C-alpha cells in the first residue's frame, strides 16, 4: 500500500489549493489533442491551454488506436470538440523501429518474450501521421466540419510543426 505514498502526499498539497472544481467536462476551447504517452510532452502547456480547455488522448506514439478513435467520436458529438490535433513527436520510441524491434528491445531489457504482440511501432512516422489524419478526416462517425490536423512536436525545441 505504501508504493504510492509520495504521490498521495503531493496530492494532499495539490487539493489544499485546488480551486478549479465545479465545471463540467466539455473542452472549453473546443480542442482535442491526441499525442504520445512520452513524458517530455506537456499537451496543455505547449498550446497555451489550461485545465478544462481540451480533451487529451494519449497512446504509444500518439497513434489513433480504437480507444482514441472512440474518444474523438464522443468528443466531437458531446464534448464541444471542433478541432482535433494529432501530435506525434521527434525521437519517439514507437517511430524508431518495427513491432519486432520493440519486442527485441524488451527481451534485451527484461528477458520477457513479447514477440508477436502488436505495439503499433512503425519507423515511417510521416506515413503513420498522414494515415491517422486521413482516418479521422474521412471517418463517418466524427461530426462533419470538425477540423483535423497532423503535427510533429520537437521534444528538444518545444516547437510544433503543422504537417498535414
Ligand atoms: Zn513517443
PDB file of C-alpha atoms and ligand atoms in Angstrom:
ATOM      1  CA  UNK A   1       0.000   0.000   0.000  1.00  0.00           C
ATOM      2  CA  UNK A   2       2.938   2.349   0.549  1.00  0.00           C
ATOM      3  CA  UNK A   3       4.099   2.317  -3.049  1.00  0.00           C
ATOM      4  CA  UNK A   4       2.196   5.475  -3.929  1.00  0.00           C
ATOM      5  CA  UNK A   5       2.655   7.486  -0.736  1.00  0.00           C
ATOM      6  CA  UNK A   6       4.885  10.139  -2.287  1.00  0.00           C
ATOM      7  CA  UNK A   7       2.244  10.807  -4.905  1.00  0.00           C
ATOM      8  CA  UNK A   8      -0.639  10.837  -2.436  1.00  0.00           C
ATOM      9  CA  UNK A   9       1.241  13.285  -0.234  1.00  0.00           C
ATOM     10  CA  UNK A  10       1.793  15.523  -3.234  1.00  0.00           C
ATOM     11  CA  UNK A  11      -1.906  15.255  -3.996  1.00  0.00           C
ATOM     12  CA  UNK A  12      -2.803  16.384  -0.466  1.00  0.00           C
ATOM     13  CA  UNK A  13      -0.902  19.601  -1.133  1.00  0.00           C
ATOM     14  CA  UNK A  14      -2.485  19.955  -4.576  1.00  0.00           C
ATOM     15  CA  UNK A  15      -6.006  19.538  -3.216  1.00  0.00           C
ATOM     16  CA  UNK A  16      -5.379  22.126  -0.479  1.00  0.00           C
ATOM     17  CA  UNK A  17      -5.163  24.907  -3.029  1.00  0.00           C
ATOM     18  CA  UNK A  18      -7.376  23.363  -5.721  1.00  0.00           C
ATOM     19  CA  UNK A  19      -9.927  25.861  -6.961  1.00  0.00           C
ATOM     20  CA  UNK A  20     -10.908  24.525 -10.393  1.00  0.00           C
ATOM     21  CA  UNK A  21     -13.817  22.317  -9.332  1.00  0.00           C
ATOM     22  CA  UNK A  22     -17.416  22.749 -10.354  1.00  0.00           C
ATOM     23  CA  UNK A  23     -17.309  22.961 -14.128  1.00  0.00           C
ATOM     24  CA  UNK A  24     -18.401  20.217 -16.468  1.00  0.00           C
ATOM     25  CA  UNK A  25     -16.177  18.058 -18.651  1.00  0.00           C
ATOM     26  CA  UNK A  26     -16.531  19.746 -22.018  1.00  0.00           C
ATOM     27  CA  UNK A  27     -13.477  21.025 -23.885  1.00  0.00           C
ATOM     28  CA  UNK A  28     -13.878  24.769 -23.273  1.00  0.00           C
ATOM     29  CA  UNK A  29     -11.533  25.704 -26.121  1.00  0.00           C
ATOM     30  CA  UNK A  30     -13.063  23.090 -28.441  1.00  0.00           C
ATOM     31  CA  UNK A  31      -9.731  21.310 -28.792  1.00  0.00           C
ATOM     32  CA  UNK A  32      -8.915  17.613 -28.628  1.00  0.00           C
ATOM     33  CA  UNK A  33      -5.239  16.612 -28.654  1.00  0.00           C
ATOM     34  CA  UNK A  34      -4.049  13.107 -29.465  1.00  0.00           C
ATOM     35  CA  UNK A  35      -0.440  12.641 -28.521  1.00  0.00           C
ATOM     36  CA  UNK A  36       2.147  10.164 -27.319  1.00  0.00           C
ATOM     37  CA  UNK A  37       2.482   8.949 -23.739  1.00  0.00           C
ATOM     38  CA  UNK A  38       6.018  10.381 -23.814  1.00  0.00           C
ATOM     39  CA  UNK A  39       6.947  12.167 -20.567  1.00  0.00           C
ATOM     40  CA  UNK A  40       8.573  15.025 -22.482  1.00  0.00           C
ATOM     41  CA  UNK A  41       5.228  16.263 -23.794  1.00  0.00           C
ATOM     42  CA  UNK A  42       3.053  18.687 -21.861  1.00  0.00           C
ATOM     43  CA  UNK A  43      -0.034  18.909 -24.111  1.00  0.00           C
ATOM     44  CA  UNK A  44      -1.796  21.856 -22.465  1.00  0.00           C
ATOM     45  CA  UNK A  45       1.318  23.894 -21.809  1.00  0.00           C
ATOM     46  CA  UNK A  46       2.701  23.578 -25.318  1.00  0.00           C
ATOM     47  CA  UNK A  47      -0.538  25.011 -26.753  1.00  0.00           C
ATOM     48  CA  UNK A  48      -1.112  27.787 -24.253  1.00  0.00           C
ATOM     49  CA  UNK A  49      -4.166  25.971 -22.891  1.00  0.00           C
ATOM     50  CA  UNK A  50      -5.235  25.359 -19.318  1.00  0.00           C
ATOM     51  CA  UNK A  51      -7.245  22.860 -17.285  1.00  0.00           C
ATOM     52  CA  UNK A  52     -10.697  22.419 -18.830  1.00  0.00           C
ATOM     53  CA  UNK A  53      -9.782  23.723 -22.277  1.00  0.00           C
ATOM     54  CA  UNK A  54      -9.008  20.486 -24.092  1.00  0.00           C
ATOM     55  CA  UNK A  55      -9.584  16.772 -24.264  1.00  0.00           C
ATOM     56  CA  UNK A  56      -6.287  14.883 -24.179  1.00  0.00           C
ATOM     57  CA  UNK A  57      -5.987  11.346 -25.515  1.00  0.00           C
ATOM     58  CA  UNK A  58      -2.606   9.666 -25.209  1.00  0.00           C
ATOM     59  CA  UNK A  59      -1.342   6.461 -26.722  1.00  0.00           C
ATOM     60  CA  UNK A  60       2.059   4.946 -27.501  1.00  0.00           C
ATOM     61  CA  UNK A  61       3.287   7.008 -30.444  1.00  0.00           C
ATOM     62  CA  UNK A  62       0.237   9.270 -30.458  1.00  0.00           C
ATOM     63  CA  UNK A  63      -1.467   6.823 -32.786  1.00  0.00           C
ATOM     64  CA  UNK A  64      -5.207   6.776 -33.421  1.00  0.00           C
ATOM     65  CA  UNK A  65      -5.953   3.461 -31.750  1.00  0.00           C
ATOM     66  CA  UNK A  66      -9.532   2.136 -31.379  1.00  0.00           C
ATOM     67  CA  UNK A  67      -9.923   3.746 -27.934  1.00  0.00           C
ATOM     68  CA  UNK A  68      -8.534   7.050 -29.199  1.00  0.00           C
ATOM     69  CA  UNK A  69     -10.996   6.937 -32.081  1.00  0.00           C
ATOM     70  CA  UNK A  70     -13.859   6.358 -29.644  1.00  0.00           C
ATOM     71  CA  UNK A  71     -12.713   9.406 -27.691  1.00  0.00           C
ATOM     72  CA  UNK A  72     -12.694  11.519 -30.849  1.00  0.00           C
ATOM     73  CA  UNK A  73     -16.211  10.448 -31.756  1.00  0.00           C
ATOM     74  CA  UNK A  74     -17.633  11.125 -28.292  1.00  0.00           C
ATOM     75  CA  UNK A  75     -15.690  14.380 -28.085  1.00  0.00           C
ATOM     76  CA  UNK A  76     -16.949  15.665 -31.405  1.00  0.00           C
ATOM     77  CA  UNK A  77     -20.603  14.966 -30.615  1.00  0.00           C
ATOM     78  CA  UNK A  78     -20.895  15.586 -26.885  1.00  0.00           C
ATOM     79  CA  UNK A  79     -17.917  17.475 -25.507  1.00  0.00           C
ATOM     80  CA  UNK A  80     -17.650  20.606 -27.644  1.00  0.00           C
ATOM     81  CA  UNK A  81     -14.690  19.359 -29.691  1.00  0.00           C
ATOM     82  CA  UNK A  82     -14.433  21.110 -33.068  1.00  0.00           C
ATOM     83  CA  UNK A  83     -10.683  20.814 -33.694  1.00  0.00           C
ATOM     84  CA  UNK A  84      -8.636  17.628 -33.385  1.00  0.00           C
ATOM     85  CA  UNK A  85      -4.836  17.704 -33.350  1.00  0.00           C
ATOM     86  CA  UNK A  86      -2.857  14.512 -33.977  1.00  0.00           C
ATOM     87  CA  UNK A  87       0.554  15.205 -32.465  1.00  0.00           C
ATOM     88  CA  UNK A  88       3.438  12.820 -32.975  1.00  0.00           C
ATOM     89  CA  UNK A  89       6.927  13.828 -31.860  1.00  0.00           C
ATOM     90  CA  UNK A  90      10.605  13.646 -32.630  1.00  0.00           C
ATOM     91  CA  UNK A  91      12.727  10.871 -31.107  1.00  0.00           C
ATOM     92  CA  UNK A  92       9.620   8.747 -30.400  1.00  0.00           C
ATOM     93  CA  UNK A  93      10.367   5.165 -29.387  1.00  0.00           C
ATOM     94  CA  UNK A  94       7.324   3.992 -31.321  1.00  0.00           C
ATOM     95  CA  UNK A  95       8.694   5.560 -34.507  1.00  0.00           C
ATOM     96  CA  UNK A  96      12.212   4.251 -34.061  1.00  0.00           C
ATOM     97  CA  UNK A  97      11.564   0.717 -35.311  1.00  0.00           C
ATOM     98  CA  UNK A  98       9.059  -2.014 -36.023  1.00  0.00           C
ATOM     99  CA  UNK A  99       6.989  -4.054 -33.587  1.00  0.00           C
ATOM    100  CA  UNK A 100       9.550  -6.854 -33.922  1.00  0.00           C
ATOM    101  CA  UNK A 101      12.335  -4.450 -32.965  1.00  0.00           C
ATOM    102  CA  UNK A 102      10.403  -3.201 -29.938  1.00  0.00           C
ATOM    103  CA  UNK A 103       9.890  -6.831 -28.868  1.00  0.00           C
ATOM    104  CA  UNK A 104      13.632  -7.453 -29.279  1.00  0.00           C
ATOM    105  CA  UNK A 105      14.430  -4.471 -27.032  1.00  0.00           C
ATOM    106  CA  UNK A 106      12.055  -5.812 -24.372  1.00  0.00           C
ATOM    107  CA  UNK A 107      13.730  -9.211 -24.459  1.00  0.00           C
ATOM    108  CA  UNK A 108      17.063  -7.434 -24.073  1.00  0.00           C
ATOM    109  CA  UNK A 109      15.975  -5.250 -21.159  1.00  0.00           C
ATOM    110  CA  UNK A 110      13.716  -7.579 -19.151  1.00  0.00           C
ATOM    111  CA  UNK A 111      14.012 -11.029 -20.701  1.00  0.00           C
ATOM    112  CA  UNK A 112      10.265 -11.172 -21.336  1.00  0.00           C
ATOM    113  CA  UNK A 113       9.366 -12.568 -24.743  1.00  0.00           C
ATOM    114  CA  UNK A 114       6.601 -10.432 -26.269  1.00  0.00           C
ATOM    115  CA  UNK A 115       7.377 -11.234 -29.900  1.00  0.00           C
ATOM    116  CA  UNK A 116       4.115 -11.290 -31.841  1.00  0.00           C
ATOM    117  CA  UNK A 117       2.467  -8.568 -29.773  1.00  0.00           C
ATOM    118  CA  UNK A 118       1.082  -5.566 -31.675  1.00  0.00           C
ATOM    119  CA  UNK A 119       2.622  -2.382 -30.287  1.00  0.00           C
ATOM    120  CA  UNK A 120       1.853  -0.146 -33.257  1.00  0.00           C
ATOM    121  CA  UNK A 121       5.514   0.774 -33.775  1.00  0.00           C
ATOM    122  CA  UNK A 122       6.409   1.968 -37.266  1.00  0.00           C
ATOM    123  CA  UNK A 123       9.590   3.758 -38.365  1.00  0.00           C
ATOM    124  CA  UNK A 124       7.759   5.635 -41.140  1.00  0.00           C
ATOM    125  CA  UNK A 125       6.387   8.446 -38.971  1.00  0.00           C
ATOM    126  CA  UNK A 126       5.319  10.514 -41.954  1.00  0.00           C
ATOM    127  CA  UNK A 127       3.178   7.675 -43.213  1.00  0.00           C
ATOM    128  CA  UNK A 128       1.521   6.911 -39.872  1.00  0.00           C
ATOM    129  CA  UNK A 129       0.724  10.574 -39.197  1.00  0.00           C
ATOM    130  CA  UNK A 130      -0.766  11.013 -42.657  1.00  0.00           C
ATOM    131  CA  UNK A 131      -2.780   7.821 -42.255  1.00  0.00           C
ATOM    132  CA  UNK A 132      -4.181   8.763 -38.841  1.00  0.00           C
ATOM    133  CA  UNK A 133      -5.171  12.242 -40.048  1.00  0.00           C
ATOM    134  CA  UNK A 134      -6.926  10.786 -43.106  1.00  0.00           C
ATOM    135  CA  UNK A 135      -8.623   8.171 -40.902  1.00  0.00           C
ATOM    136  CA  UNK A 136     -10.159  10.922 -38.782  1.00  0.00           C
ATOM    137  CA  UNK A 137     -10.961  13.226 -41.701  1.00  0.00           C
ATOM    138  CA  UNK A 138     -12.895  10.504 -43.501  1.00  0.00           C
ATOM    139  CA  UNK A 139     -14.468   8.770 -40.518  1.00  0.00           C
ATOM    140  CA  UNK A 140     -18.271   8.750 -40.861  1.00  0.00           C
ATOM    141  CA  UNK A 141     -18.920   8.899 -37.109  1.00  0.00           C
ATOM    142  CA  UNK A 142     -16.972  12.090 -36.464  1.00  0.00           C
ATOM    143  CA  UNK A 143     -19.119  15.205 -36.685  1.00  0.00           C
ATOM    144  CA  UNK A 144     -18.844  16.891 -40.086  1.00  0.00           C
ATOM    145  CA  UNK A 145     -16.889  20.177 -40.145  1.00  0.00           C
ATOM    146  CA  UNK A 146     -14.570  19.043 -37.336  1.00  0.00           C
ATOM    147  CA  UNK A 147     -11.133  20.442 -38.252  1.00  0.00           C
ATOM    148  CA  UNK A 148      -8.358  17.842 -38.140  1.00  0.00           C
ATOM    149  CA  UNK A 149      -4.615  18.482 -38.341  1.00  0.00           C
ATOM    150  CA  UNK A 150      -1.420  16.435 -38.108  1.00  0.00           C
ATOM    151  CA  UNK A 151       1.596  17.845 -36.265  1.00  0.00           C
ATOM    152  CA  UNK A 152       5.110  16.914 -35.208  1.00  0.00           C
ATOM    153  CA  UNK A 153       6.308  18.199 -31.845  1.00  0.00           C
ATOM    154  CA  UNK A 154      10.049  18.674 -31.413  1.00  0.00           C
ATOM    155  CA  UNK A 155      10.898  17.455 -27.902  1.00  0.00           C
ATOM    156  CA  UNK A 156      14.203  19.347 -27.976  1.00  0.00           C
ATOM    157  CA  UNK A 157      12.994  22.786 -29.091  1.00  0.00           C
ATOM    158  CA  UNK A 158       9.363  22.712 -27.899  1.00  0.00           C
ATOM    159  CA  UNK A 159       8.241  23.711 -31.416  1.00  0.00           C
ATOM    160  CA  UNK A 160       5.162  22.262 -33.066  1.00  0.00           C
ATOM    161  CA  UNK A 161       5.109  21.899 -36.875  1.00  0.00           C
ATOM    162  CA  UNK A 162       1.828  21.623 -38.800  1.00  0.00           C
ATOM    163  CA  UNK A 163       2.448  18.821 -41.298  1.00  0.00           C
ATOM    164  CA  UNK A 164      -0.990  17.679 -42.533  1.00  0.00           C
TER     165      UNK A 164
HETATM  166 ZN1  LIG B   1       6.506   8.834 -28.356  1.00  0.00          ZN
END
